[in-house]
GROMACS .gro file of C-alpha atoms in nm:
model
  453
    1MET     CA    1   5.630   5.574 -17.836
    2ARG     CA    2   5.361   5.324 -17.629
    3ILE     CA    3   5.354   5.275 -17.203
    4ALA     CA    4   5.150   5.021 -17.048
    5VAL     CA    5   4.962   4.989 -16.741
    6VAL     CA    6   4.879   4.638 -16.599
    7GLY     CA    7   4.553   4.673 -16.417
    8GLY     CA    8   4.287   4.857 -16.431
    9GLY     CA    9   4.136   4.969 -16.100
   10ILE     CA   10   4.185   5.259 -15.907
   11SER     CA   11   4.526   5.275 -15.965
   12GLY     CA   12   4.639   5.167 -16.307
   13LEU     CA   13   4.332   5.413 -16.394
   14VAL     CA   14   4.586   5.703 -16.187
   15ALA     CA   15   4.830   5.606 -16.348
   16ALA     CA   16   4.716   5.623 -16.694
   17TYR     CA   17   4.584   5.974 -16.568
   18ARG     CA   18   4.864   6.109 -16.459
   19LEU     CA   19   5.087   5.999 -16.740
   20ARG     CA   20   4.866   6.160 -16.953
   21GLN     CA   21   4.899   6.487 -16.789
   22ARG     CA   22   5.327   6.441 -16.743
   23LEU     CA   23   5.374   6.350 -17.154
   24GLY     CA   24   5.118   6.490 -17.301
   25ASP     CA   25   4.954   6.298 -17.620
   26SER     CA   26   5.219   6.221 -17.854
   27VAL     CA   27   5.262   5.903 -17.607
   28ASP     CA   28   4.997   5.590 -17.647
   29ILE     CA   29   4.874   5.480 -17.305
   30VAL     CA   30   4.781   5.095 -17.301
   31VAL     CA   31   4.548   4.991 -17.002
   32LEU     CA   32   4.525   4.648 -17.034
   33GLU     CA   33   4.221   4.477 -16.745
   34GLN     CA   34   4.241   4.121 -16.743
   35SER     CA   35   3.823   4.160 -16.669
   36GLY     CA   36   3.552   4.277 -16.890
   37ARG     CA   37   3.553   4.703 -16.707
   38VAL     CA   38   3.780   4.891 -16.557
   39GLY     CA   39   3.800   5.008 -16.184
   40GLY     CA   40   3.867   4.693 -16.027
   41VAL     CA   41   3.699   4.651 -15.697
   42LEU     CA   42   3.587   4.985 -15.686
   43HIS     CA   43   3.141   4.891 -15.920
   44THR     CA   44   2.851   5.132 -15.975
   45ARG     CA   45   2.548   4.943 -16.044
   46GLU     CA   46   2.197   4.971 -16.067
   47LEU     CA   47   1.985   4.938 -15.767
   48ALA     CA   48   1.694   5.027 -15.827
   49GLY     CA   49   1.715   5.265 -16.067
   50GLU     CA   50   1.951   5.429 -15.912
   51PRO     CA   51   2.344   5.411 -15.823
   52VAL     CA   52   2.538   5.187 -15.587
   53ASP     CA   53   2.826   5.074 -15.478
   54LEU     CA   54   2.872   4.795 -15.483
   55GLY     CA   55   3.291   4.808 -15.324
   56ALA     CA   56   3.401   5.111 -15.131
   57GLU     CA   57   3.171   5.338 -15.105
   58ALA     CA   58   3.331   5.592 -14.905
   59PHE     CA   59   3.706   5.701 -14.836
   60VAL     CA   60   3.875   5.867 -14.549
   61GLY     CA   61   3.850   6.220 -14.580
   62ARG     CA   62   4.136   6.357 -14.354
   63ARG     CA   63   4.359   6.313 -14.632
   64PRO     CA   64   4.372   6.517 -14.983
   65GLU     CA   65   4.365   6.270 -15.258
   66VAL     CA   66   4.087   6.166 -15.371
   67ILE     CA   67   3.873   6.555 -15.320
   68GLU     CA   68   4.155   6.674 -15.530
   69LEU     CA   69   4.108   6.460 -15.758
   70MET     CA   70   3.805   6.500 -15.744
   71GLY     CA   71   3.832   6.878 -15.812
   72GLU     CA   72   4.044   6.848 -16.118
   73LEU     CA   73   3.824   6.662 -16.328
   74GLY     CA   74   3.533   6.901 -16.227
   75LEU     CA   75   3.392   6.662 -16.024
   76ALA     CA   76   3.343   6.913 -15.660
   77ASP     CA   77   3.005   6.926 -15.739
   78GLN     CA   78   3.076   6.483 -15.633
   79LEU     CA   79   3.159   6.491 -15.275
   80VAL     CA   80   2.889   6.375 -15.042
   81ARG     CA   81   2.973   6.320 -14.694
   82PRO     CA   82   2.836   6.086 -14.354
   83ALA     CA   83   2.535   6.165 -14.142
   84GLY     CA   84   2.742   6.131 -13.870
   85LYS     CA   85   2.647   5.836 -13.733
   86ARG     CA   86   2.828   5.596 -13.486
   87PRO     CA   87   2.689   5.183 -13.574
   88LEU     CA   88   2.648   4.980 -13.319
   89ILE     CA   89   2.841   4.584 -13.236
   90TRP     CA   90   2.618   4.314 -13.225
   91ALA     CA   91   2.768   4.060 -12.995
   92GLN     CA   92   2.621   3.814 -12.760
   93GLY     CA   93   2.274   3.826 -12.938
   94SER     CA   94   2.243   4.129 -12.877
   95ALA     CA   95   2.306   4.517 -13.036
   96HIS     CA   96   2.602   4.764 -12.888
   97PRO     CA   97   2.718   5.008 -12.917
   98LEU     CA   98   3.018   5.087 -13.107
   99PRO     CA   99   3.291   5.179 -12.830
  100GLY     CA  100   3.421   5.491 -12.796
  101ARG     CA  101   3.728   5.709 -12.788
  102THR     CA  102   3.922   5.380 -12.947
  103LEU     CA  103   4.178   5.351 -13.166
  104MET     CA  104   4.077   5.069 -13.459
  105GLY     CA  105   3.871   4.949 -13.160
  106ILE     CA  106   4.173   4.906 -12.934
  107PRO     CA  107   3.977   5.171 -12.644
  108SER     CA  108   4.192   5.320 -12.447
  109ASP     CA  109   3.996   5.353 -12.209
  110ALA     CA  110   3.838   5.075 -12.004
  111GLU     CA  111   3.458   5.335 -11.969
  112SER     CA  112   3.369   5.250 -12.362
  113LEU     CA  113   3.350   4.890 -12.404
  114ARG     CA  114   3.089   4.923 -12.079
  115GLY     CA  115   2.776   4.703 -12.136
  116LEU     CA  116   3.053   4.544 -12.428
  117VAL     CA  117   3.222   4.308 -12.241
  118ASP     CA  118   3.201   4.129 -11.853
  119ASP     CA  119   3.318   4.275 -11.583
  120ALA     CA  120   3.674   4.109 -11.516
  121THR     CA  121   3.766   4.208 -11.896
  122LEU     CA  122   3.733   4.538 -11.763
  123ASP     CA  123   3.879   4.522 -11.491
  124ARG     CA  124   4.187   4.398 -11.696
  125VAL     CA  125   4.147   4.652 -11.978
  126ALA     CA  126   4.158   5.028 -11.653
  127THR     CA  127   4.475   4.783 -11.459
  128GLU     CA  128   4.600   4.718 -11.812
  129ALA     CA  129   4.841   5.032 -11.700
  130GLN     CA  130   5.000   4.863 -11.420
  131ARG     CA  131   5.146   4.593 -11.586
  132PRO     CA  132   5.524   4.526 -11.728
  133LEU     CA  133   5.497   4.625 -12.186
  134HIS     CA  134   5.759   4.403 -12.295
  135TRP     CA  135   5.766   4.562 -12.629
  136GLU     CA  136   6.059   4.543 -12.846
  137PRO     CA  137   6.134   4.930 -13.083
  138GLY     CA  138   6.110   4.804 -13.433
  139SER     CA  139   5.936   4.471 -13.417
  140ASP     CA  140   5.562   4.423 -13.528
  141VAL     CA  141   5.358   4.152 -13.412
  142ASP     CA  142   4.926   4.111 -13.506
  143VAL     CA  143   4.694   4.321 -13.401
  144GLN     CA  144   4.541   4.030 -13.205
  145THR     CA  145   4.863   3.867 -13.002
  146LEU     CA  146   4.865   4.221 -12.862
  147VAL     CA  147   4.549   4.315 -12.755
  148GLY     CA  148   4.438   3.970 -12.669
  149ASP     CA  149   4.771   3.975 -12.395
  150ARG     CA  150   4.688   4.345 -12.332
  151PHE     CA  151   4.330   4.390 -12.274
  152GLY     CA  152   4.166   4.039 -12.293
  153ARG     CA  153   3.980   3.811 -12.604
  154GLN     CA  154   3.702   4.003 -12.559
  155VAL     CA  155   3.831   4.314 -12.716
  156VAL     CA  156   3.976   4.136 -12.972
  157GLU     CA  157   3.634   3.955 -13.109
  158ARG     CA  158   3.414   4.209 -13.009
  159SER     CA  159   3.591   4.557 -13.043
  160VAL     CA  160   3.851   4.517 -13.331
  161ASP     CA  161   3.783   4.203 -13.549
  162PRO     CA  162   3.421   4.398 -13.652
  163LEU     CA  163   3.609   4.736 -13.752
  164LEU     CA  164   3.848   4.532 -13.900
  165GLY     CA  165   3.734   4.342 -14.015
  166GLY     CA  166   3.525   4.578 -14.270
  167VAL     CA  167   3.886   4.753 -14.327
  168TYR     CA  168   4.077   4.487 -14.471
  169ALA     CA  169   3.794   4.160 -14.499
  170GLY     CA  170   4.067   3.993 -14.193
  171ILE     CA  171   4.079   3.972 -13.916
  172SER     CA  172   4.284   4.086 -13.581
  173ALA     CA  173   4.475   3.799 -13.617
  174SER     CA  174   4.578   3.835 -13.964
  175ILE     CA  175   4.725   4.237 -14.024
  176GLY     CA  176   5.040   4.332 -13.904
  177VAL     CA  177   5.023   4.614 -13.616
  178ARG     CA  178   5.328   4.859 -13.756
  179ALA     CA  179   5.141   4.873 -14.107
  180ALA     CA  180   4.700   4.877 -13.999
  181LEU     CA  181   4.848   5.131 -13.693
  182PRO     CA  182   5.167   5.255 -13.779
  183THR     CA  183   5.009   5.570 -13.514
  184LEU     CA  184   5.007   5.255 -13.285
  185ALA     CA  185   5.346   5.130 -13.317
  186ALA     CA  186   5.550   5.438 -13.308
  187ALA     CA  187   5.391   5.522 -12.972
  188LEU     CA  188   5.554   5.178 -12.880
  189ASP     CA  189   5.838   5.262 -12.996
  190ASP     CA  190   5.832   5.539 -12.859
  191GLY     CA  191   5.890   5.360 -12.462
  192ALA     CA  192   5.464   5.379 -12.386
  193ALA     CA  193   5.433   5.185 -12.044
  194SER     CA  194   5.127   5.073 -12.151
  195LEU     CA  195   4.911   4.919 -12.487
  196THR     CA  196   4.677   5.193 -12.295
  197GLU     CA  197   4.917   5.544 -12.282
  198ALA     CA  198   5.026   5.408 -12.656
  199VAL     CA  199   4.644   5.399 -12.742
  200GLY     CA  200   4.635   5.779 -12.583
  201ALA     CA  201   4.933   5.871 -12.760
  202ALA     CA  202   4.824   5.735 -13.091
  203MET     CA  203   4.450   5.851 -13.129
  204PRO     CA  204   4.473   6.225 -13.385
  205ALA     CA  205   4.355   6.450 -13.256
  206PRO     CA  206   4.055   6.574 -13.212
  207SER     CA  207   3.837   6.767 -13.514
  208SER     CA  208   3.554   6.883 -13.642
  209ALA     CA  209   3.710   6.756 -13.966
  210PRO     CA  210   3.428   6.454 -14.178
  211VAL     CA  211   3.598   6.174 -14.111
  212PHE     CA  212   3.487   6.035 -14.455
  213GLY     CA  213   3.368   6.119 -14.772
  214GLY     CA  214   3.225   5.961 -15.084
  215LEU     CA  215   3.092   6.048 -15.456
  216ARG     CA  216   2.669   6.125 -15.481
  217ASP     CA  217   2.694   5.854 -15.779
  218GLY     CA  218   2.896   5.612 -15.699
  219TYR     CA  219   3.272   5.539 -15.767
  220GLY     CA  220   3.148   5.477 -16.121
  221ALA     CA  221   3.126   5.860 -16.198
  222LEU     CA  222   3.528   5.869 -16.059
  223LEU     CA  223   3.632   5.601 -16.297
  224ALA     CA  224   3.476   5.728 -16.619
  225ALA     CA  225   3.585   6.069 -16.532
  226LEU     CA  226   3.973   5.923 -16.465
  227ALA     CA  227   3.911   5.654 -16.833
  228GLN     CA  228   3.830   6.020 -17.043
  229ALA     CA  229   4.196   6.235 -16.855
  230SER     CA  230   4.397   5.954 -16.970
  231GLY     CA  231   4.291   5.905 -17.338
  232ALA     CA  232   4.458   5.577 -17.282
  233ARG     CA  233   4.320   5.284 -17.523
  234PHE     CA  234   4.207   4.984 -17.306
  235VAL     CA  235   4.187   4.649 -17.355
  236THR     CA  236   3.937   4.471 -17.140
  237THR     CA  237   3.878   4.056 -17.093
  238THR     CA  238   4.243   4.026 -17.227
  239ALA     CA  239   4.550   3.959 -16.918
  240ALA     CA  240   4.928   4.021 -16.930
  241THR     CA  241   5.089   3.707 -16.963
  242ARG     CA  242   5.475   3.842 -16.978
  243ILE     CA  243   5.670   4.083 -16.899
  244ALA     CA  244   6.073   4.101 -17.055
  245ARG     CA  245   6.349   4.241 -17.164
  246GLY     CA  246   6.326   4.412 -17.487
  247PRO     CA  247   6.646   4.598 -17.700
  248HIS     CA  248   6.521   4.944 -17.710
  249GLY     CA  249   6.281   4.930 -17.346
  250TRP     CA  250   6.056   4.635 -17.181
  251VAL     CA  251   5.839   4.383 -17.353
  252VAL     CA  252   5.473   4.393 -17.216
  253ASP     CA  253   5.269   4.009 -17.389
  254PRO     CA  254   5.075   4.086 -17.538
  255VAL     CA  255   5.112   4.433 -17.632
  256GLY     CA  256   5.459   4.439 -17.781
  257ALA     CA  257   5.701   4.679 -17.704
  258VAL     CA  258   5.680   4.969 -17.484
  259GLU     CA  259   5.879   5.246 -17.313
  260GLY     CA  260   5.778   5.179 -16.965
  261VAL     CA  261   5.566   4.980 -16.763
  262VAL     CA  262   5.298   5.035 -16.492
  263ILE     CA  263   5.207   4.738 -16.331
  264ALA     CA  264   4.856   4.768 -16.093
  265THR     CA  265   4.770   4.462 -16.056
  266PRO     CA  266   4.693   4.241 -15.710
  267ALA     CA  267   5.039   4.121 -15.528
  268PRO     CA  268   4.936   3.716 -15.654
  269VAL     CA  269   4.940   3.888 -16.043
  270THR     CA  270   5.212   4.134 -16.015
  271ALA     CA  271   5.429   3.822 -15.904
  272ARG     CA  272   5.383   3.646 -16.170
  273LEU     CA  273   5.457   3.992 -16.468
  274LEU     CA  274   5.746   4.034 -16.153
  275HIS     CA  275   5.919   3.644 -16.192
  276TYR     CA  276   6.184   3.688 -16.490
  277VAL     CA  277   6.286   4.049 -16.447
  278ALA     CA  278   6.285   4.004 -16.024
  279PRO     CA  279   6.219   3.751 -15.865
  280GLU     CA  280   6.346   3.855 -15.509
  281ALA     CA  281   6.005   4.094 -15.589
  282ALA     CA  282   5.829   3.834 -15.712
  283ARG     CA  283   5.878   3.607 -15.449
  284LEU     CA  284   5.831   3.873 -15.188
  285ALA     CA  285   5.493   3.943 -15.394
  286ALA     CA  286   5.416   3.581 -15.400
  287GLY     CA  287   5.408   3.586 -15.013
  288ILE     CA  288   5.075   3.864 -14.982
  289GLU     CA  289   4.780   3.707 -14.918
  290LEU     CA  290   4.421   3.789 -15.008
  291SER     CA  291   4.094   3.785 -14.854
  292SER     CA  292   3.778   3.733 -15.071
  293SER     CA  293   3.426   3.846 -14.921
  294ALA     CA  294   3.055   3.950 -15.102
  295LEU     CA  295   2.830   4.207 -15.067
  296VAL     CA  296   2.427   4.162 -15.080
  297ALA     CA  297   2.323   4.528 -15.164
  298MET     CA  298   1.844   4.555 -15.128
  299ALA     CA  299   1.638   4.810 -15.172
  300LEU     CA  300   1.428   4.845 -14.889
  301PRO     CA  301   1.103   4.965 -14.830
  302ARG     CA  302   1.171   5.278 -14.789
  303ASP     CA  303   0.934   5.302 -14.448
  304THR     CA  304   1.156   4.983 -14.319
  305ALA     CA  305   1.210   5.010 -13.912
  306LEU     CA  306   1.570   5.047 -13.941
  307PRO     CA  307   1.809   5.224 -13.696
  308ASP     CA  308   1.920   5.507 -13.560
  309ASN     CA  309   2.286   5.405 -13.691
  310SER     CA  310   2.519   5.421 -13.983
  311GLY     CA  311   2.571   5.065 -13.945
  312ILE     CA  312   2.608   4.665 -13.771
  313LEU     CA  313   2.937   4.507 -13.733
  314VAL     CA  314   2.912   4.128 -13.638
  315ALA     CA  315   3.138   4.075 -13.338
  316THR     CA  316   3.373   3.688 -13.476
  317GLY     CA  317   3.284   3.426 -13.317
  318GLU     CA  318   2.849   3.471 -13.395
  319PRO     CA  319   2.589   3.216 -13.543
  320LEU     CA  320   2.579   3.470 -13.836
  321ARG     CA  321   2.677   3.451 -14.128
  322ALA     CA  322   2.752   3.868 -14.266
  323LYS     CA  323   3.017   4.016 -14.103
  324ALA     CA  324   2.845   4.312 -14.165
  325PHE     CA  325   2.609   4.584 -14.259
  326THR     CA  326   2.569   4.891 -14.396
  327LEU     CA  327   2.297   5.154 -14.295
  328SER     CA  328   2.330   5.307 -14.576
  329SER     CA  329   2.013   5.525 -14.625
  330ARG     CA  330   2.091   5.651 -14.260
  331LYS     CA  331   2.454   5.653 -14.337
  332TRP     CA  332   2.436   5.880 -14.613
  333PRO     CA  333   2.229   6.173 -14.613
  334HIS     CA  334   2.150   6.157 -14.988
  335LEU     CA  335   2.104   5.774 -14.962
  336ALA     CA  336   1.819   5.885 -14.741
  337GLU     CA  337   1.604   6.103 -15.039
  338ARG     CA  338   1.562   5.743 -15.207
  339ASP     CA  339   1.205   5.641 -15.286
  340VAL     CA  340   1.375   5.317 -15.148
  341ALA     CA  341   1.570   5.232 -14.800
  342LEU     CA  342   1.927   5.073 -14.843
  343VAL     CA  343   2.151   4.798 -14.654
  344ARG     CA  344   2.426   4.627 -14.767
  345ALA     CA  345   2.542   4.342 -14.630
  346SER     CA  346   2.926   4.169 -14.638
  347PHE     CA  347   3.080   3.814 -14.602
  348GLY     CA  348   3.370   3.643 -14.585
  349ARG     CA  349   3.666   3.732 -14.399
  350LEU     CA  350   4.084   3.596 -14.400
  351GLY     CA  351   4.035   3.222 -14.425
  352ASP     CA  352   3.664   3.163 -14.477
  353ASP     CA  353   3.515   3.233 -14.832
  354LYS     CA  354   3.295   3.011 -14.836
  355PRO     CA  355   3.043   3.321 -14.929
  356LEU     CA  356   3.156   3.328 -15.253
  357SER     CA  357   3.041   2.952 -15.336
  358TRP     CA  358   2.653   2.999 -15.289
  359THR     CA  359   2.421   3.064 -15.500
  360ASP     CA  360   2.246   3.403 -15.492
  361ASP     CA  361   1.972   3.307 -15.354
  362ASP     CA  362   2.145   3.136 -15.111
  363LEU     CA  363   2.371   3.451 -15.044
  364ILE     CA  364   2.061   3.721 -15.032
  365ALA     CA  365   1.804   3.462 -14.725
  366ALA     CA  366   2.179   3.544 -14.559
  367ALA     CA  367   2.102   3.773 -14.604
  368VAL     CA  368   1.774   3.898 -14.511
  369ALA     CA  369   1.787   3.657 -14.225
  370ASP     CA  370   2.010   3.789 -14.013
  371LEU     CA  371   1.911   4.150 -14.134
  372SER     CA  372   1.569   4.009 -13.997
  373THR     CA  373   1.787   3.914 -13.671
  374VAL     CA  374   1.981   4.182 -13.602
  375THR     CA  375   1.700   4.466 -13.684
  376GLY     CA  376   1.420   4.234 -13.473
  377ILE     CA  377   1.206   4.330 -13.789
  378PRO     CA  378   1.077   4.119 -14.061
  379ILE     CA  379   1.270   4.227 -14.382
  380THR     CA  380   1.163   4.199 -14.697
  381PRO     CA  381   1.301   4.311 -15.064
  382ILE     CA  382   1.223   4.515 -15.325
  383GLU     CA  383   1.459   4.427 -15.510
  384ALA     CA  384   1.884   4.290 -15.473
  385VAL     CA  385   2.181   4.277 -15.678
  386VAL     CA  386   2.536   4.054 -15.505
  387GLN     CA  387   2.882   4.125 -15.588
  388ARG     CA  388   3.200   3.863 -15.536
  389TRP     CA  389   3.519   3.952 -15.482
  390PRO     CA  390   3.723   3.682 -15.473
  391GLY     CA  391   4.073   3.825 -15.381
  392GLY     CA  392   4.002   4.207 -15.335
  393LEU     CA  393   4.221   4.257 -15.037
  394PRO     CA  394   4.515   4.182 -14.975
  395GLN     CA  395   4.615   4.088 -14.573
  396TYR     CA  396   4.919   4.373 -14.413
  397ALA     CA  397   5.074   4.068 -14.276
  398PRO     CA  398   5.332   4.129 -14.012
  399GLY     CA  399   5.674   4.270 -14.115
  400HIS     CA  400   5.439   4.411 -14.415
  401THR     CA  401   5.594   4.746 -14.397
  402GLU     CA  402   5.980   4.555 -14.387
  403ARG     CA  403   5.807   4.313 -14.719
  404ILE     CA  404   5.716   4.620 -14.906
  405ALA     CA  405   5.993   4.834 -14.855
  406ALA     CA  406   6.175   4.529 -14.979
  407LEU     CA  407   5.973   4.454 -15.308
  408GLU     CA  408   6.026   4.833 -15.388
  409SER     CA  409   6.417   4.848 -15.334
  410ALA     CA  410   6.411   4.470 -15.580
  411VAL     CA  411   6.240   4.653 -15.900
  412ALA     CA  412   6.424   5.002 -15.821
  413PRO     CA  413   6.692   4.851 -16.087
  414LEU     CA  414   6.411   4.801 -16.359
  415ASP     CA  415   6.432   5.185 -16.535
  416GLY     CA  416   6.102   5.222 -16.631
  417ILE     CA  417   5.902   5.001 -16.442
  418ALA     CA  418   5.677   5.059 -16.146
  419VAL     CA  419   5.455   4.852 -15.952
  420ALA     CA  420   5.132   4.992 -15.801
  421GLY     CA  421   4.842   4.881 -15.512
  422ALA     CA  422   4.610   4.884 -15.242
  423TYR     CA  423   4.913   4.552 -15.139
  424LEU     CA  424   5.162   4.884 -15.119
  425HIS     CA  425   5.084   5.138 -14.872
  426GLY     CA  426   4.723   5.066 -14.778
  427VAL     CA  427   4.355   4.916 -14.890
  428GLY     CA  428   4.206   5.287 -14.897
  429VAL     CA  429   4.151   5.516 -15.236
  430PRO     CA  430   4.379   5.743 -15.092
  431ALA     CA  431   4.647   5.550 -15.079
  432CYS     CA  432   4.587   5.345 -15.416
  433VAL     CA  433   4.539   5.744 -15.577
  434ALA     CA  434   4.824   5.794 -15.444
  435SER     CA  435   5.024   5.457 -15.523
  436GLY     CA  436   4.909   5.524 -15.926
  437THR     CA  437   5.139   5.849 -15.897
  438ALA     CA  438   5.369   5.783 -15.778
  439ALA     CA  439   5.381   5.474 -16.025
  440ALA     CA  440   5.331   5.790 -16.358
  441ALA     CA  441   5.590   5.946 -16.143
  442ARG     CA  442   5.894   5.772 -16.156
  443VAL     CA  443   5.824   5.572 -16.561
  444ALA     CA  444   5.725   5.868 -16.659
  445THR     CA  445   6.055   6.060 -16.553
  446ALA     CA  446   6.239   5.754 -16.715
  447TYR     CA  447   6.044   5.744 -17.022
  448ILE     CA  448   6.175   6.161 -17.041
  449ALA     CA  449   6.533   6.063 -16.953
  450SER     CA  450   6.472   5.794 -17.197
  451THR     CA  451   6.428   6.080 -17.489
  452GLN     CA  452   6.650   6.263 -17.383
  453ARG     CA  453   6.938   6.008 -17.353
   0.00000   0.00000   0.00000
């Protein structure tokens, strides 16, 4: 008996591992991956002789999925926590502290923005609660429209966009409130009289628990452990070209007949694979946009006088090419112990994928020049590596939650097929782990039922 997992990113690897747990050693699990390696946008490479993540480098530590998975795989000792330093925002040609008491950059009061925005904007934020708010429960709108209308353009460009850009590689105009900020949407649905009130209600309760976690040796350690524990056969540099109904199950080209399929591919690929077996689901998946980005990781002399902050986020409209810098050696205590200072520079947002066409040398030169500008010091890398992520992150546009509910409903009648991935219920690694786990459970249940008929 054979089950196919199409897509070898984190969602697919987790699905393969969970299928093995549920179904035992008798099932042949085949993972098809069109690239030459597994992991998707999680990728660990060597820089200055030691591992560095060139995709995601952290996960939300207040969600349990990744930490529990690390424990299952014997990787509990790999868990690391950031130093607790806060990032800066580069706006109007200077660095500012990241405002406190915000929800993804949306302020709960005006004072936290002082110095980042002008006095007129501060007054607009301070008096927002005095203006009537019109919100239809259950509705959705892009974050830019909501925040711009209530707090003004400067709040959008200098506080919200930099944070959303780091999560989605997009801007607030491309991200819906309901999918990206569900607690804020819930507060508005519950009748908050102002955006200020809604943000206050939506913010998480104060906690001393670390917000983020990471892996000491990078995500590569997790990917390798998952691949081994899954006991799957990995077929790389091979794309699935078709999924069709067979006489006793499903057919996945080029694998052949299978009892079940987890489709753990980006939304456009999922749309192509579902075209004939679930055309409505395919249409919905095809409507999800993807953003592209590039990353330059640099090893600098250890004594480089970088700011004592976790990173530097760049406001929209600044004359810089990079959109953000992670000061990795400041952010992570375990990286601070290395013989070099590590910095990551990010490029590209939705609608602006020009950096992906630049040469490696051009990207590195832009990273060096922009980092020198925002730090005010000369930057001389010892070594640098470039990673491009074409179509790396899905955009959670207004109406995304309804779109995904309809997509999953359209797939539901296909017994033995499940979808997984970052375009469904969250782009973070914990959400992808949950997605792969849920898909595996659906396919395993169908498989077990079929063997008992």
